[in-house]
PDB file of C-alpha atoms in Angstrom:
ATOM      1  CA  MET A 694      -7.448  10.532 -10.121  1.00  0.00           C
ATOM      2  CA  GLY A 695     -10.462   9.880 -12.276  1.00  0.00           C
ATOM      3  CA  ILE A 696     -11.022   6.368 -13.614  1.00  0.00           C
ATOM      4  CA  ASN A 697     -13.945   4.615 -15.296  1.00  0.00           C
ATOM      5  CA  VAL A 698     -15.113   1.516 -13.419  1.00  0.00           C
ATOM      6  CA  GLY A 699     -17.793  -0.948 -14.515  1.00  0.00           C
ATOM      7  CA  LYS A 700     -19.422  -4.281 -13.664  1.00  0.00           C
ATOM      8  CA  ASP A 701     -18.777  -5.294 -17.261  1.00  0.00           C
ATOM      9  CA  TYR A 702     -16.837  -3.843 -20.160  1.00  0.00           C
ATOM     10  CA  GLY A 703     -19.100  -1.118 -21.487  1.00  0.00           C
ATOM     11  CA  SER A 704     -21.192   0.142 -18.542  1.00  0.00           C
ATOM     12  CA  TRP A 705     -18.908   2.766 -17.030  1.00  0.00           C
ATOM     13  CA  LYS A 706     -19.139   4.850 -13.879  1.00  0.00           C
ATOM     14  CA  LYS A 707     -16.572   7.602 -13.318  1.00  0.00           C
ATOM     15  CA  VAL A 708     -14.923   7.525  -9.893  1.00  0.00           C
ATOM     16  CA  GLY A 709     -12.667  10.266  -8.529  1.00  0.00           C
ATOM     17  CA  GLY A 710     -11.858  13.666  -9.947  1.00  0.00           C
ATOM     18  CA  SER A 711      -9.419  15.084 -12.437  1.00  0.00           C
ATOM     19  CA  PHE A 712      -6.816  17.766 -11.835  1.00  0.00           C
ATOM     20  CA  ASP A 713      -8.832  20.258 -13.880  1.00  0.00           C
ATOM     21  CA  GLU A 714     -11.783  19.938 -11.498  1.00  0.00           C
ATOM     22  CA  PHE A 715      -9.783  21.265  -8.536  1.00  0.00           C
ATOM     23  CA  PRO A 716      -9.364  25.086  -8.369  1.00  0.00           C
ATOM     24  CA  VAL A 717      -5.746  24.919  -7.244  1.00  0.00           C
ATOM     25  CA  GLN A 718      -5.055  28.384  -8.637  1.00  0.00           C
ATOM     26  CA  GLU A 719      -7.518  29.893  -6.136  1.00  0.00           C
ATOM     27  CA  ARG A 720      -6.772  27.599  -3.198  1.00  0.00           C
ATOM     28  CA  LEU A 721      -3.409  26.035  -2.377  1.00  0.00           C
ATOM     29  CA  VAL A 722      -4.963  22.778  -1.131  1.00  0.00           C
ATOM     30  CA  THR A 723      -8.395  21.376  -1.940  1.00  0.00           C
ATOM     31  CA  GLU A 724     -10.044  18.435  -0.241  1.00  0.00           C
ATOM     32  CA  ARG A 725     -13.283  16.566  -0.771  1.00  0.00           C
ATOM     33  CA  LYS A 726     -15.015  13.432   0.434  1.00  0.00           C
ATOM     34  CA  GLU A 727     -17.329  11.383  -1.768  1.00  0.00           C
ATOM     35  CA  LYS A 728     -19.457   8.274  -1.431  1.00  0.00           C
ATOM     36  CA  TYR A 729     -20.341   6.006  -4.328  1.00  0.00           C
ATOM     37  CA  ARG A 730     -23.089   3.372  -4.433  1.00  0.00           C
ATOM     38  CA  PHE A 731     -22.950   1.083  -7.453  1.00  0.00           C
ATOM     39  CA  SER A 732     -24.353  -2.375  -8.143  1.00  0.00           C
ATOM     40  CA  PHE A 733     -20.803  -3.775  -8.110  1.00  0.00           C
ATOM     41  CA  SER A 734     -19.311  -1.818  -5.169  1.00  0.00           C
ATOM     42  CA  ASP A 735     -19.782   0.744  -2.409  1.00  0.00           C
ATOM     43  CA  ALA A 736     -16.915   3.183  -1.865  1.00  0.00           C
ATOM     44  CA  GLU A 737     -15.876   6.172   0.211  1.00  0.00           C
ATOM     45  CA  LEU A 738     -13.015   8.332  -1.054  1.00  0.00           C
ATOM     46  CA  VAL A 739     -11.078  11.226   0.440  1.00  0.00           C
ATOM     47  CA  GLN A 740      -9.209  13.281  -2.159  1.00  0.00           C
ATOM     48  CA  ILE A 741      -6.625  15.973  -1.423  1.00  0.00           C
ATOM     49  CA  ASN A 742      -5.075  18.012  -4.207  1.00  0.00           C
ATOM     50  CA  THR A 743      -2.153  20.435  -4.534  1.00  0.00           C
ATOM     51  CA  ARG A 744      -0.452  21.693  -7.675  1.00  0.00           C
ATOM     52  CA  ASP A 745       1.974  18.765  -7.979  1.00  0.00           C
ATOM     53  CA  ILE A 746       0.545  16.145  -5.621  1.00  0.00           C
ATOM     54  CA  TYR A 747      -2.736  14.225  -5.533  1.00  0.00           C
ATOM     55  CA  ILE A 748      -3.612  12.180  -2.430  1.00  0.00           C
ATOM     56  CA  VAL A 749      -6.479   9.702  -2.319  1.00  0.00           C
ATOM     57  CA  TYR A 750      -7.646   7.385   0.441  1.00  0.00           C
ATOM     58  CA  GLY A 751     -10.352   4.794  -0.195  1.00  0.00           C
ATOM     59  CA  ASP A 752     -12.494   2.266   1.646  1.00  0.00           C
ATOM     60  CA  ILE A 753     -14.282  -0.049  -0.789  1.00  0.00           C
ATOM     61  CA  LEU A 754     -16.614  -3.025  -0.465  1.00  0.00           C
ATOM     62  CA  PHE A 755     -16.712  -4.953  -3.735  1.00  0.00           C
ATOM     63  CA  LYS A 756     -20.006  -6.755  -4.401  1.00  0.00           C
ATOM     64  CA  GLN A 757     -18.671  -8.794  -7.300  1.00  0.00           C
ATOM     65  CA  HIS A 758     -15.345 -10.553  -7.691  1.00  0.00           C
ATOM     66  CA  GLN A 759     -14.328  -8.977 -10.991  1.00  0.00           C
ATOM     67  CA  VAL A 760     -14.630  -5.360 -12.134  1.00  0.00           C
ATOM     68  CA  TYR A 761     -13.397  -3.527 -15.201  1.00  0.00           C
ATOM     69  CA  PHE A 762     -11.299  -0.371 -15.554  1.00  0.00           C
ATOM     70  CA  ARG A 763     -10.954   2.073 -18.421  1.00  0.00           C
ATOM     71  CA  PRO A 764      -9.050   5.385 -18.557  1.00  0.00           C
ATOM     72  CA  THR A 765     -10.820   8.748 -18.673  1.00  0.00           C
ATOM     73  CA  TYR A 766      -8.001  10.316 -20.730  1.00  0.00           C
ATOM     74  CA  ASP A 767      -8.082  13.502 -18.628  1.00  0.00           C
ATOM     75  CA  VAL A 768      -5.373  12.444 -16.177  1.00  0.00           C
ATOM     76  CA  PRO A 769      -1.805  13.856 -16.296  1.00  0.00           C
ATOM     77  CA  GLU A 770       1.145  11.488 -16.032  1.00  0.00           C
ATOM     78  CA  MET A 771       1.917  10.739 -12.388  1.00  0.00           C
ATOM     79  CA  ILE A 772       3.914   8.384 -10.154  1.00  0.00           C
ATOM     80  CA  LYS A 773       1.878   6.437  -7.612  1.00  0.00           C
ATOM     81  CA  LEU A 774       3.015   5.636  -4.080  1.00  0.00           C
ATOM     82  CA  ARG A 775       0.667   2.730  -3.339  1.00  0.00           C
ATOM     83  CA  PHE A 776      -0.206   1.496   0.169  1.00  0.00           C
ATOM     84  CA  THR A 777      -2.714  -1.349   0.618  1.00  0.00           C
ATOM     85  CA  LEU A 778      -3.954  -0.993   4.194  1.00  0.00           C
ATOM     86  CA  ALA A 779      -6.441  -3.888   4.257  1.00  0.00           C
ATOM     87  CA  GLY A 780      -7.844  -6.496   1.893  1.00  0.00           C
ATOM     88  CA  LYS A 781      -6.296  -7.850  -1.275  1.00  0.00           C
ATOM     89  CA  GLY A 782      -6.747  -7.717  -5.016  1.00  0.00           C
ATOM     90  CA  THR A 783      -5.111  -7.939  -8.414  1.00  0.00           C
ATOM     91  CA  ILE A 784      -5.248  -5.775 -11.515  1.00  0.00           C
ATOM     92  CA  PHE A 785      -4.379  -6.946 -15.024  1.00  0.00           C
ATOM     93  CA  ASN A 786      -3.566  -4.047 -17.329  1.00  0.00           C
ATOM     94  CA  GLN A 787      -4.166  -4.878 -20.986  1.00  0.00           C
ATOM     95  CA  VAL A 788      -2.018  -1.942 -22.084  1.00  0.00           C
ATOM     96  CA  ASN A 789       1.297  -3.410 -20.896  1.00  0.00           C
ATOM     97  CA  LYS A 790       0.076  -6.990 -20.219  1.00  0.00           C
ATOM     98  CA  GLN A 791       1.188  -6.695 -16.598  1.00  0.00           C
ATOM     99  CA  LYS A 792      -0.448  -8.136 -13.467  1.00  0.00           C
ATOM    100  CA  TYR A 793      -0.278  -6.062 -10.263  1.00  0.00           C
ATOM    101  CA  ILE A 794      -0.894  -7.719  -6.894  1.00  0.00           C
ATOM    102  CA  PHE A 795      -2.103  -5.740  -3.869  1.00  0.00           C
ATOM    103  CA  SER A 796      -2.045  -7.414  -0.439  1.00  0.00           C
ATOM    104  CA  SER A 797      -2.813  -6.119   3.026  1.00  0.00           C
ATOM    105  CA  ASN A 798      -0.064  -4.025   4.648  1.00  0.00           C
ATOM    106  CA  GLN A 799       2.088  -3.921   1.522  1.00  0.00           C
ATOM    107  CA  GLN A 800       3.438  -1.032  -0.546  1.00  0.00           C
ATOM    108  CA  ASN A 801       5.143  -0.230  -3.830  1.00  0.00           C
ATOM    109  CA  ILE A 802       5.883   2.689  -6.173  1.00  0.00           C
ATOM    110  CA  ILE A 803       4.283   2.393  -9.604  1.00  0.00           C
ATOM    111  CA  TYR A 804       4.420   4.256 -12.893  1.00  0.00           C
ATOM    112  CA  MET A 805       1.297   3.287 -14.859  1.00  0.00           C
ATOM    113  CA  PRO A 806       0.370   6.081 -17.289  1.00  0.00           C
ATOM    114  CA  GLU A 807      -2.747   4.242 -18.499  1.00  0.00           C
ATOM    115  CA  LEU A 808      -4.981   1.536 -17.004  1.00  0.00           C
ATOM    116  CA  ASP A 809      -7.346  -0.441 -19.217  1.00  0.00           C
ATOM    117  CA  GLY A 810      -8.117  -3.874 -17.837  1.00  0.00           C
ATOM    118  CA  THR A 811      -9.697  -5.951 -15.101  1.00  0.00           C
ATOM    119  CA  GLY A 812      -9.495  -6.138 -11.328  1.00  0.00           C
ATOM    120  CA  GLU A 813     -10.237  -9.069  -9.029  1.00  0.00           C
ATOM    121  CA  TYR A 814     -11.064  -8.462  -5.350  1.00  0.00           C
ATOM    122  CA  ASP A 815     -12.157 -10.271  -2.212  1.00  0.00           C
ATOM    123  CA  THR A 816     -15.878  -9.606  -1.755  1.00  0.00           C
ATOM    124  CA  ALA A 817     -15.886 -10.766   1.878  1.00  0.00           C
ATOM    125  CA  HIS A 818     -13.689  -7.966   3.247  1.00  0.00           C
ATOM    126  CA  ASN A 819     -13.354  -4.220   2.709  1.00  0.00           C
ATOM    127  CA  TYR A 820     -10.463  -3.043   0.575  1.00  0.00           C
ATOM    128  CA  ARG A 821      -8.673  -0.003   2.051  1.00  0.00           C
ATOM    129  CA  PHE A 822      -5.876   1.869   0.305  1.00  0.00           C
ATOM    130  CA  PHE A 823      -3.876   5.084   0.514  1.00  0.00           C
ATOM    131  CA  GLU A 824      -2.098   6.636  -2.472  1.00  0.00           C
ATOM    132  CA  VAL A 825       0.129   9.628  -3.140  1.00  0.00           C
ATOM    133  CA  HIS A 826       0.491  10.651  -6.790  1.00  0.00           C
ATOM    134  CA  PHE A 827       3.405  12.897  -7.733  1.00  0.00           C
ATOM    135  CA  ALA A 828       3.227  14.797 -11.020  1.00  0.00           C
ATOM    136  CA  LYS A 829       5.789  13.274 -13.370  1.00  0.00           C
ATOM    137  CA  GLU A 830       8.063  16.318 -13.514  1.00  0.00           C
ATOM    138  CA  LYS A 831       7.944  16.702  -9.726  1.00  0.00           C
ATOM    139  CA  PHE A 832       8.972  13.067  -9.268  1.00  0.00           C
ATOM    140  CA  LEU A 833      11.800  13.360 -11.775  1.00  0.00           C
ATOM    141  CA  GLN A 834      13.057  16.438  -9.949  1.00  0.00           C
ATOM    142  CA  LEU A 835      12.968  14.703  -6.553  1.00  0.00           C
ATOM    143  CA  SER A 836      14.683  11.577  -7.903  1.00  0.00           C
ATOM    144  CA  GLU A 837      17.504  13.347  -9.719  1.00  0.00           C
ATOM    145  CA  ASN A 838      20.040  13.185  -6.879  1.00  0.00           C
ATOM    146  CA  SER A 839      18.499  10.409  -4.800  1.00  0.00           C
ATOM    147  CA  CYS A 840      19.199   6.695  -4.362  1.00  0.00           C
ATOM    148  CA  LYS A 841      19.797   4.214  -7.170  1.00  0.00           C
ATOM    149  CA  ALA A 842      16.356   2.570  -6.880  1.00  0.00           C
ATOM    150  CA  LEU A 843      14.550   5.884  -7.439  1.00  0.00           C
ATOM    151  CA  GLN A 844      16.923   6.928 -10.186  1.00  0.00           C
ATOM    152  CA  VAL A 845      16.278   3.695 -12.116  1.00  0.00           C
ATOM    153  CA  LEU A 846      12.519   4.178 -11.734  1.00  0.00           C
ATOM    154  CA  ALA A 847      12.916   7.803 -12.879  1.00  0.00           C
ATOM    155  CA  GLU A 848      14.755   6.649 -16.029  1.00  0.00           C
ATOM    156  CA  HIS A 849      11.860   4.345 -16.944  1.00  0.00           C
ATOM    157  CA  THR A 850       9.352   7.087 -16.146  1.00  0.00           C
ATOM    158  CA  ASP A 851      11.160   9.694 -18.207  1.00  0.00           C
ATOM    159  CA  ALA A 852      11.204   7.274 -21.150  1.00  0.00           C
ATOM    160  CA  GLY A 853       7.483   6.540 -20.752  1.00  0.00           C
ATOM    161  CA  ARG A 854       8.032   2.874 -19.826  1.00  0.00           C
ATOM    162  CA  TYR A 855       5.625   1.223 -17.379  1.00  0.00           C
ATOM    163  CA  ALA A 856       7.565   0.311 -14.234  1.00  0.00           C
ATOM    164  CA  GLN A 857       7.536  -0.491 -10.511  1.00  0.00           C
ATOM    165  CA  ILE A 858      10.381   0.278  -8.135  1.00  0.00           C
ATOM    166  CA  ALA A 859      10.511  -3.501  -7.461  1.00  0.00           C
ATOM    167  CA  GLU A 860       8.680  -6.609  -8.630  1.00  0.00           C
ATOM    168  CA  GLN A 861       7.896  -7.672  -5.067  1.00  0.00           C
ATOM    169  CA  ASN A 862       5.846  -5.473  -2.761  1.00  0.00           C
ATOM    170  CA  LEU A 863       7.272  -4.725   0.693  1.00  0.00           C
ATOM    171  CA  PRO A 864       5.494  -4.381   4.060  1.00  0.00           C
ATOM    172  CA  ILE A 865       4.276  -0.966   5.173  1.00  0.00           C
ATOM    173  CA  SER A 866       6.562   0.022   8.026  1.00  0.00           C
ATOM    174  CA  TRP A 867       5.391   1.638  11.235  1.00  0.00           C
ATOM    175  CA  ALA A 868       7.039   4.910  10.136  1.00  0.00           C
ATOM    176  CA  MET A 869       4.986   4.818   6.913  1.00  0.00           C
ATOM    177  CA  HIS A 870       1.760   4.112   8.836  1.00  0.00           C
ATOM    178  CA  SER A 871       2.550   7.020  11.147  1.00  0.00           C
ATOM    179  CA  CYS A 872       3.234   9.347   8.227  1.00  0.00           C
ATOM    180  CA  ILE A 873      -0.056   8.369   6.560  1.00  0.00           C
ATOM    181  CA  GLN A 874      -1.944   9.107   9.788  1.00  0.00           C
ATOM    182  CA  ASP A 875      -0.243  12.511   9.998  1.00  0.00           C
ATOM    183  CA  ILE A 876      -1.508  13.340   6.501  1.00  0.00           C
ATOM    184  CA  LEU A 877      -5.067  12.201   7.229  1.00  0.00           C
ATOM    185  CA  ASN A 878      -5.175  14.109  10.531  1.00  0.00           C
ATOM    186  CA  CYS A 879      -3.596  17.348   9.282  1.00  0.00           C
ATOM    187  CA  ASN A 880      -5.273  20.379  10.894  1.00  0.00           C
ATOM    188  CA  TYR A 881      -3.203  23.132   9.290  1.00  0.00           C
ATOM    189  CA  THR A 882      -4.697  25.535   6.747  1.00  0.00           C
ATOM    190  CA  ASP A 883      -3.569  27.377   3.624  1.00  0.00           C
ATOM    191  CA  ARG A 884       0.216  27.655   3.161  1.00  0.00           C
ATOM    192  CA  LEU A 885       1.095  25.734   6.316  1.00  0.00           C
ATOM    193  CA  LYS A 886      -1.122  22.863   5.178  1.00  0.00           C
ATOM    194  CA  LEU A 887       0.541  22.887   1.769  1.00  0.00           C
ATOM    195  CA  MET A 888       4.010  22.797   3.334  1.00  0.00           C
ATOM    196  CA  PHE A 889       3.005  20.050   5.760  1.00  0.00           C
ATOM    197  CA  LEU A 890       1.411  17.806   3.123  1.00  0.00           C
ATOM    198  CA  GLU A 891       4.277  18.227   0.666  1.00  0.00           C
ATOM    199  CA  SER A 892       6.863  17.443   3.355  1.00  0.00           C
ATOM    200  CA  LYS A 893       4.947  14.340   4.507  1.00  0.00           C
ATOM    201  CA  CYS A 894       4.472  13.041   0.971  1.00  0.00           C
ATOM    202  CA  ILE A 895       8.195  13.455   0.310  1.00  0.00           C
ATOM    203  CA  GLU A 896       8.887  11.722   3.635  1.00  0.00           C
ATOM    204  CA  LEU A 897       6.765   8.768   2.470  1.00  0.00           C
ATOM    205  CA  LEU A 898       8.762   8.637  -0.769  1.00  0.00           C
ATOM    206  CA  VAL A 899      12.021   8.629   1.211  1.00  0.00           C
ATOM    207  CA  LEU A 900      10.788   5.860   3.529  1.00  0.00           C
ATOM    208  CA  GLN A 901       9.752   3.705   0.578  1.00  0.00           C
ATOM    209  CA  ALA A 902      13.001   4.315  -1.291  1.00  0.00           C
ATOM    210  CA  GLU A 903      15.001   3.412   1.818  1.00  0.00           C
ATOM    211  CA  ALA A 904      12.979   0.209   2.302  1.00  0.00           C
ATOM    212  CA  PHE A 905      13.554  -0.951  -1.264  1.00  0.00           C
ATOM    213  CA  GLU A 906      17.248  -0.021  -1.202  1.00  0.00           C
ATOM    214  CA  THR A 907      17.655  -2.031   2.024  1.00  0.00           C
ATOM    215  CA  ALA A 908      15.782  -4.973   0.512  1.00  0.00           C
ATOM    216  CA  VAL A 909      18.139  -5.011  -2.475  1.00  0.00           C
ATOM    217  CA  THR A 910      21.177  -4.979  -0.178  1.00  0.00           C
ATOM    218  CA  LYS A 911      19.795  -7.853   1.879  1.00  0.00           C
ATOM    219  CA  LYS A 912      19.088  -9.889  -1.238  1.00  0.00           C
ATOM    220  CA  GLN A 913      22.698  -9.523  -2.301  1.00  0.00           C
ATOM    221  CA  HIS A 914      23.828 -11.046   1.010  1.00  0.00           C
ATOM    222  CA  VAL A 915      21.358 -13.927   1.087  1.00  0.00           C
ATOM    223  CA  ALA A 916      22.876 -17.157  -0.190  1.00  0.00           C
ATOM    224  CA  LEU A 917      19.835 -18.547  -1.954  1.00  0.00           C
ATOM    225  CA  GLN A 918      20.277 -21.151  -4.643  1.00  0.00           C
ATOM    226  CA  SER A 919      17.619 -19.914  -7.046  1.00  0.00           C
ATOM    227  CA  THR A 920      14.909 -17.436  -7.915  1.00  0.00           C
ATOM    228  CA  TYR A 921      12.503 -20.237  -7.010  1.00  0.00           C
ATOM    229  CA  ASP A 922      13.709 -20.141  -3.387  1.00  0.00           C
ATOM    230  CA  ARG A 923      13.170 -16.387  -3.187  1.00  0.00           C
ATOM    231  CA  ASP A 924       9.674 -16.719  -4.616  1.00  0.00           C
ATOM    232  CA  CYS A 925       8.939 -19.404  -2.011  1.00  0.00           C
ATOM    233  CA  LEU A 926      10.050 -17.082   0.803  1.00  0.00           C
ATOM    234  CA  TYR A 927       7.884 -14.230  -0.444  1.00  0.00           C
ATOM    235  CA  TYR A 928       4.971 -16.649  -0.710  1.00  0.00           C
ATOM    236  CA  ALA A 929       5.624 -17.798   2.865  1.00  0.00           C
ATOM    237  CA  ARG A 930       5.591 -14.197   4.106  1.00  0.00           C
ATOM    238  CA  ASP A 931       2.361 -13.387   2.267  1.00  0.00           C
ATOM    239  CA  TYR A 932       0.712 -16.588   3.499  1.00  0.00           C
ATOM    240  CA  LEU A 933       1.607 -15.745   7.101  1.00  0.00           C
ATOM    241  CA  ILE A 934       0.052 -12.303   6.780  1.00  0.00           C
ATOM    242  CA  GLU A 935      -3.116 -13.653   5.156  1.00  0.00           C
ATOM    243  CA  HIS A 936      -3.504 -16.269   7.931  1.00  0.00           C
ATOM    244  CA  ILE A 937      -2.573 -14.055  10.848  1.00  0.00           C
ATOM    245  CA  HIS A 938      -5.325 -15.511  13.070  1.00  0.00           C
ATOM    246  CA  GLU A 939      -4.349 -19.153  12.472  1.00  0.00           C
ATOM    247  CA  PRO A 940      -0.708 -19.204  11.348  1.00  0.00           C
ATOM    248  CA  PRO A 941       0.707 -22.566  10.259  1.00  0.00           C
ATOM    249  CA  SER A 942       3.616 -24.307  11.937  1.00  0.00           C
ATOM    250  CA  VAL A 943       7.060 -24.043  10.349  1.00  0.00           C
ATOM    251  CA  ALA A 944       6.700 -27.568   8.980  1.00  0.00           C
ATOM    252  CA  GLU A 945       3.283 -26.780   7.501  1.00  0.00           C
ATOM    253  CA  LEU A 946       4.520 -23.509   6.019  1.00  0.00           C
ATOM    254  CA  ALA A 947       7.512 -25.252   4.436  1.00  0.00           C
ATOM    255  CA  LYS A 948       5.202 -27.744   2.701  1.00  0.00           C
ATOM    256  CA  LEU A 949       2.821 -24.994   1.587  1.00  0.00           C
ATOM    257  CA  CYS A 950       5.523 -22.881  -0.043  1.00  0.00           C
ATOM    258  CA  GLY A 951       7.544 -25.793  -1.478  1.00  0.00           C
ATOM    259  CA  ILE A 952      10.839 -25.410   0.366  1.00  0.00           C
ATOM    260  CA  ASN A 953      12.504 -27.406   3.141  1.00  0.00           C
ATOM    261  CA  GLU A 954      12.418 -26.167   6.738  1.00  0.00           C
ATOM    262  CA  PHE A 955      16.114 -25.289   6.911  1.00  0.00           C
ATOM    263  CA  LYS A 956      15.974 -23.098   3.794  1.00  0.00           C
ATOM    264  CA  LEU A 957      12.735 -21.568   4.982  1.00  0.00           C
ATOM    265  CA  LYS A 958      14.091 -20.534   8.383  1.00  0.00           C
ATOM    266  CA  GLN A 959      17.536 -19.424   7.187  1.00  0.00           C
ATOM    267  CA  GLY A 960      16.227 -17.732   4.045  1.00  0.00           C
ATOM    268  CA  PHE A 961      13.458 -15.928   5.904  1.00  0.00           C
ATOM    269  CA  LYS A 962      15.920 -14.559   8.444  1.00  0.00           C
ATOM    270  CA  GLY A 963      18.276 -13.391   5.698  1.00  0.00           C
ATOM    271  CA  LEU A 964      15.626 -11.838   3.459  1.00  0.00           C
ATOM    272  CA  PHE A 965      13.383 -10.213   6.089  1.00  0.00           C
ATOM    273  CA  ASP A 966      15.891  -9.751   8.918  1.00  0.00           C
ATOM    274  CA  ASN A 967      13.637 -11.586  11.381  1.00  0.00           C
ATOM    275  CA  SER A 968      12.562 -15.075  12.344  1.00  0.00           C
ATOM    276  CA  ILE A 969       9.302 -16.375  10.879  1.00  0.00           C
ATOM    277  CA  PHE A 970       7.228 -15.851  14.006  1.00  0.00           C
ATOM    278  CA  GLY A 971       9.184 -12.781  15.069  1.00  0.00           C
ATOM    279  CA  TYR A 972       8.133 -11.208  11.768  1.00  0.00           C
ATOM    280  CA  LEU A 973       4.523 -12.255  12.323  1.00  0.00           C
ATOM    281  CA  SER A 974       4.535 -10.860  15.858  1.00  0.00           C
ATOM    282  CA  ASP A 975       5.958  -7.512  14.705  1.00  0.00           C
ATOM    283  CA  TYR A 976       3.398  -7.346  11.905  1.00  0.00           C
ATOM    284  CA  ARG A 977       0.494  -7.983  14.289  1.00  0.00           C
ATOM    285  CA  LEU A 978       1.695  -5.364  16.762  1.00  0.00           C
ATOM    286  CA  ASN A 979       2.288  -2.733  14.082  1.00  0.00           C
ATOM    287  CA  CYS A 980      -1.221  -3.343  12.734  1.00  0.00           C
ATOM    288  CA  ALA A 981      -2.562  -3.144  16.300  1.00  0.00           C
ATOM    289  CA  LYS A 982      -0.921   0.242  16.830  1.00  0.00           C
ATOM    290  CA  VAL A 983      -2.517   1.608  13.661  1.00  0.00           C
ATOM    291  CA  LEU A 984      -5.951   0.339  14.778  1.00  0.00           C
ATOM    292  CA  LEU A 985      -5.505   1.962  18.191  1.00  0.00           C
ATOM    293  CA  LEU A 986      -4.602   5.296  16.580  1.00  0.00           C
ATOM    294  CA  GLU A 987      -7.755   5.015  14.472  1.00  0.00           C
ATOM    295  CA  GLY A 988      -9.821   4.735  17.659  1.00  0.00           C
ATOM    296  CA  THR A 989     -10.529   0.991  17.757  1.00  0.00           C
ATOM    297  CA  PRO A 990     -11.161  -0.238  21.345  1.00  0.00           C
ATOM    298  CA  ILE A 991      -8.277  -2.161  22.942  1.00  0.00           C
ATOM    299  CA  LYS A 992     -10.373  -5.300  23.467  1.00  0.00           C
ATOM    300  CA  SER A 993     -11.423  -5.326  19.812  1.00  0.00           C
ATOM    301  CA  VAL A 994      -7.819  -4.846  18.655  1.00  0.00           C
ATOM    302  CA  ALA A 995      -6.600  -7.719  20.829  1.00  0.00           C
ATOM    303  CA  PHE A 996      -9.294 -10.008  19.409  1.00  0.00           C
ATOM    304  CA  GLU A 997      -8.786  -8.887  15.810  1.00  0.00           C
ATOM    305  CA  MET A 998      -5.039  -9.491  16.016  1.00  0.00           C
ATOM    306  CA  GLY A 999      -5.567 -13.010  17.397  1.00  0.00           C
ATOM    307  CA  TYR A1000      -4.375 -12.579  21.008  1.00  0.00           C
ATOM    308  CA  SER A1001      -5.815 -14.961  23.611  1.00  0.00           C
ATOM    309  CA  SER A1002      -6.490 -12.141  26.086  1.00  0.00           C
ATOM    310  CA  VAL A1003      -6.256  -8.390  26.498  1.00  0.00           C
ATOM    311  CA  GLN A1004      -3.527  -8.894  29.103  1.00  0.00           C
ATOM    312  CA  HIS A1005      -1.446 -11.008  26.700  1.00  0.00           C
ATOM    313  CA  PHE A1006      -1.844  -8.334  24.022  1.00  0.00           C
ATOM    314  CA  SER A1007      -0.983  -5.496  26.416  1.00  0.00           C
ATOM    315  CA  ASN A1008       2.191  -7.234  27.598  1.00  0.00           C
ATOM    316  CA  ALA A1009       3.368  -7.917  24.044  1.00  0.00           C
ATOM    317  CA  PHE A1010       2.545  -4.359  22.985  1.00  0.00           C
ATOM    318  CA  ARG A1011       4.407  -2.844  25.942  1.00  0.00           C
ATOM    319  CA  ASN A1012       7.464  -5.043  25.316  1.00  0.00           C
ATOM    320  CA  LYS A1013       7.702  -3.863  21.702  1.00  0.00           C
ATOM    321  CA  PHE A1014       6.803  -0.171  21.967  1.00  0.00           C
ATOM    322  CA  ALA A1015       7.625   0.592  25.632  1.00  0.00           C
ATOM    323  CA  ILE A1016       4.151   2.079  26.038  1.00  0.00           C
ATOM    324  CA  SER A1017       0.788   0.619  26.995  1.00  0.00           C
ATOM    325  CA  PRO A1018      -2.057   0.357  24.426  1.00  0.00           C
ATOM    326  CA  GLY A1019      -4.143   2.705  26.573  1.00  0.00           C
ATOM    327  CA  LYS A1020      -1.588   5.510  26.278  1.00  0.00           C
ATOM    328  CA  VAL A1021      -1.475   5.127  22.492  1.00  0.00           C
ATOM    329  CA  LYS A1022      -5.238   5.633  22.328  1.00  0.00           C
ATOM    330  CA  SER A1023      -5.084   8.736  24.489  1.00  0.00           C
TER     331      SER A1023
END
């Protein structure tokens, strides 16, 4: 969707398109790729549009730490399925005084009818994201007889209240990564393409809803003493992901997140259904599989994911997925 972006508050550049710019009446699905070169960022965007769904994928290199956002006022109300594939950033929206955090390999569902505020990004690494926007009425229709988490979000949306399906982001699962790749690699045309994209976008919504419903259930069964403990565990998870190449020991991680080792290990297992380093291993291998599907050489993937050798990586990959990295690439 279109948004004004600037290096300071007042010098605006419009990025993205609006619904009115896409001739959806003449063509069932429209797609376009655009490159932007600004003093504050370089960006490549892929935009796919149907009558009720807008898909956008972006790869951005920010040249300055802080940028500014302002609405274009030509955007219909939509629900955003947000997937941060790489990099990290935060947005502070002045409209509802809310801070949104985006970290690598995390996802959420957001209703933000207007954005007017600031963003802060890492200038050392590219920021890659994938979003599906459902038209408000389409989302309300899909949520009507769904799970509780979606129904609560739909109530806020229908009332015009800014909301997220959950305060804490969750990891992007392998099934979500696979679904995103299916959308980006779709080779169908016309009505078949429309059917395929709509079904995959709804599948993504289902996968996210299931993940957040499961997370709520797990929270109810975790005997944590306080909200502080939960926040510490989420911080520990995020820290592990951000330091995937040089993860800390359990003792170091406990000190960093402000919780004792026993609570850290037991709480992590209860909240994320995995041990600390089991979670990290699964995360690395899921990321590796996505990189392989994108065409990254096996040796480069092994190095990027912090494995000591290609053989070590291949063994770990085969143990988890029952397939060699070479067969994934082919």
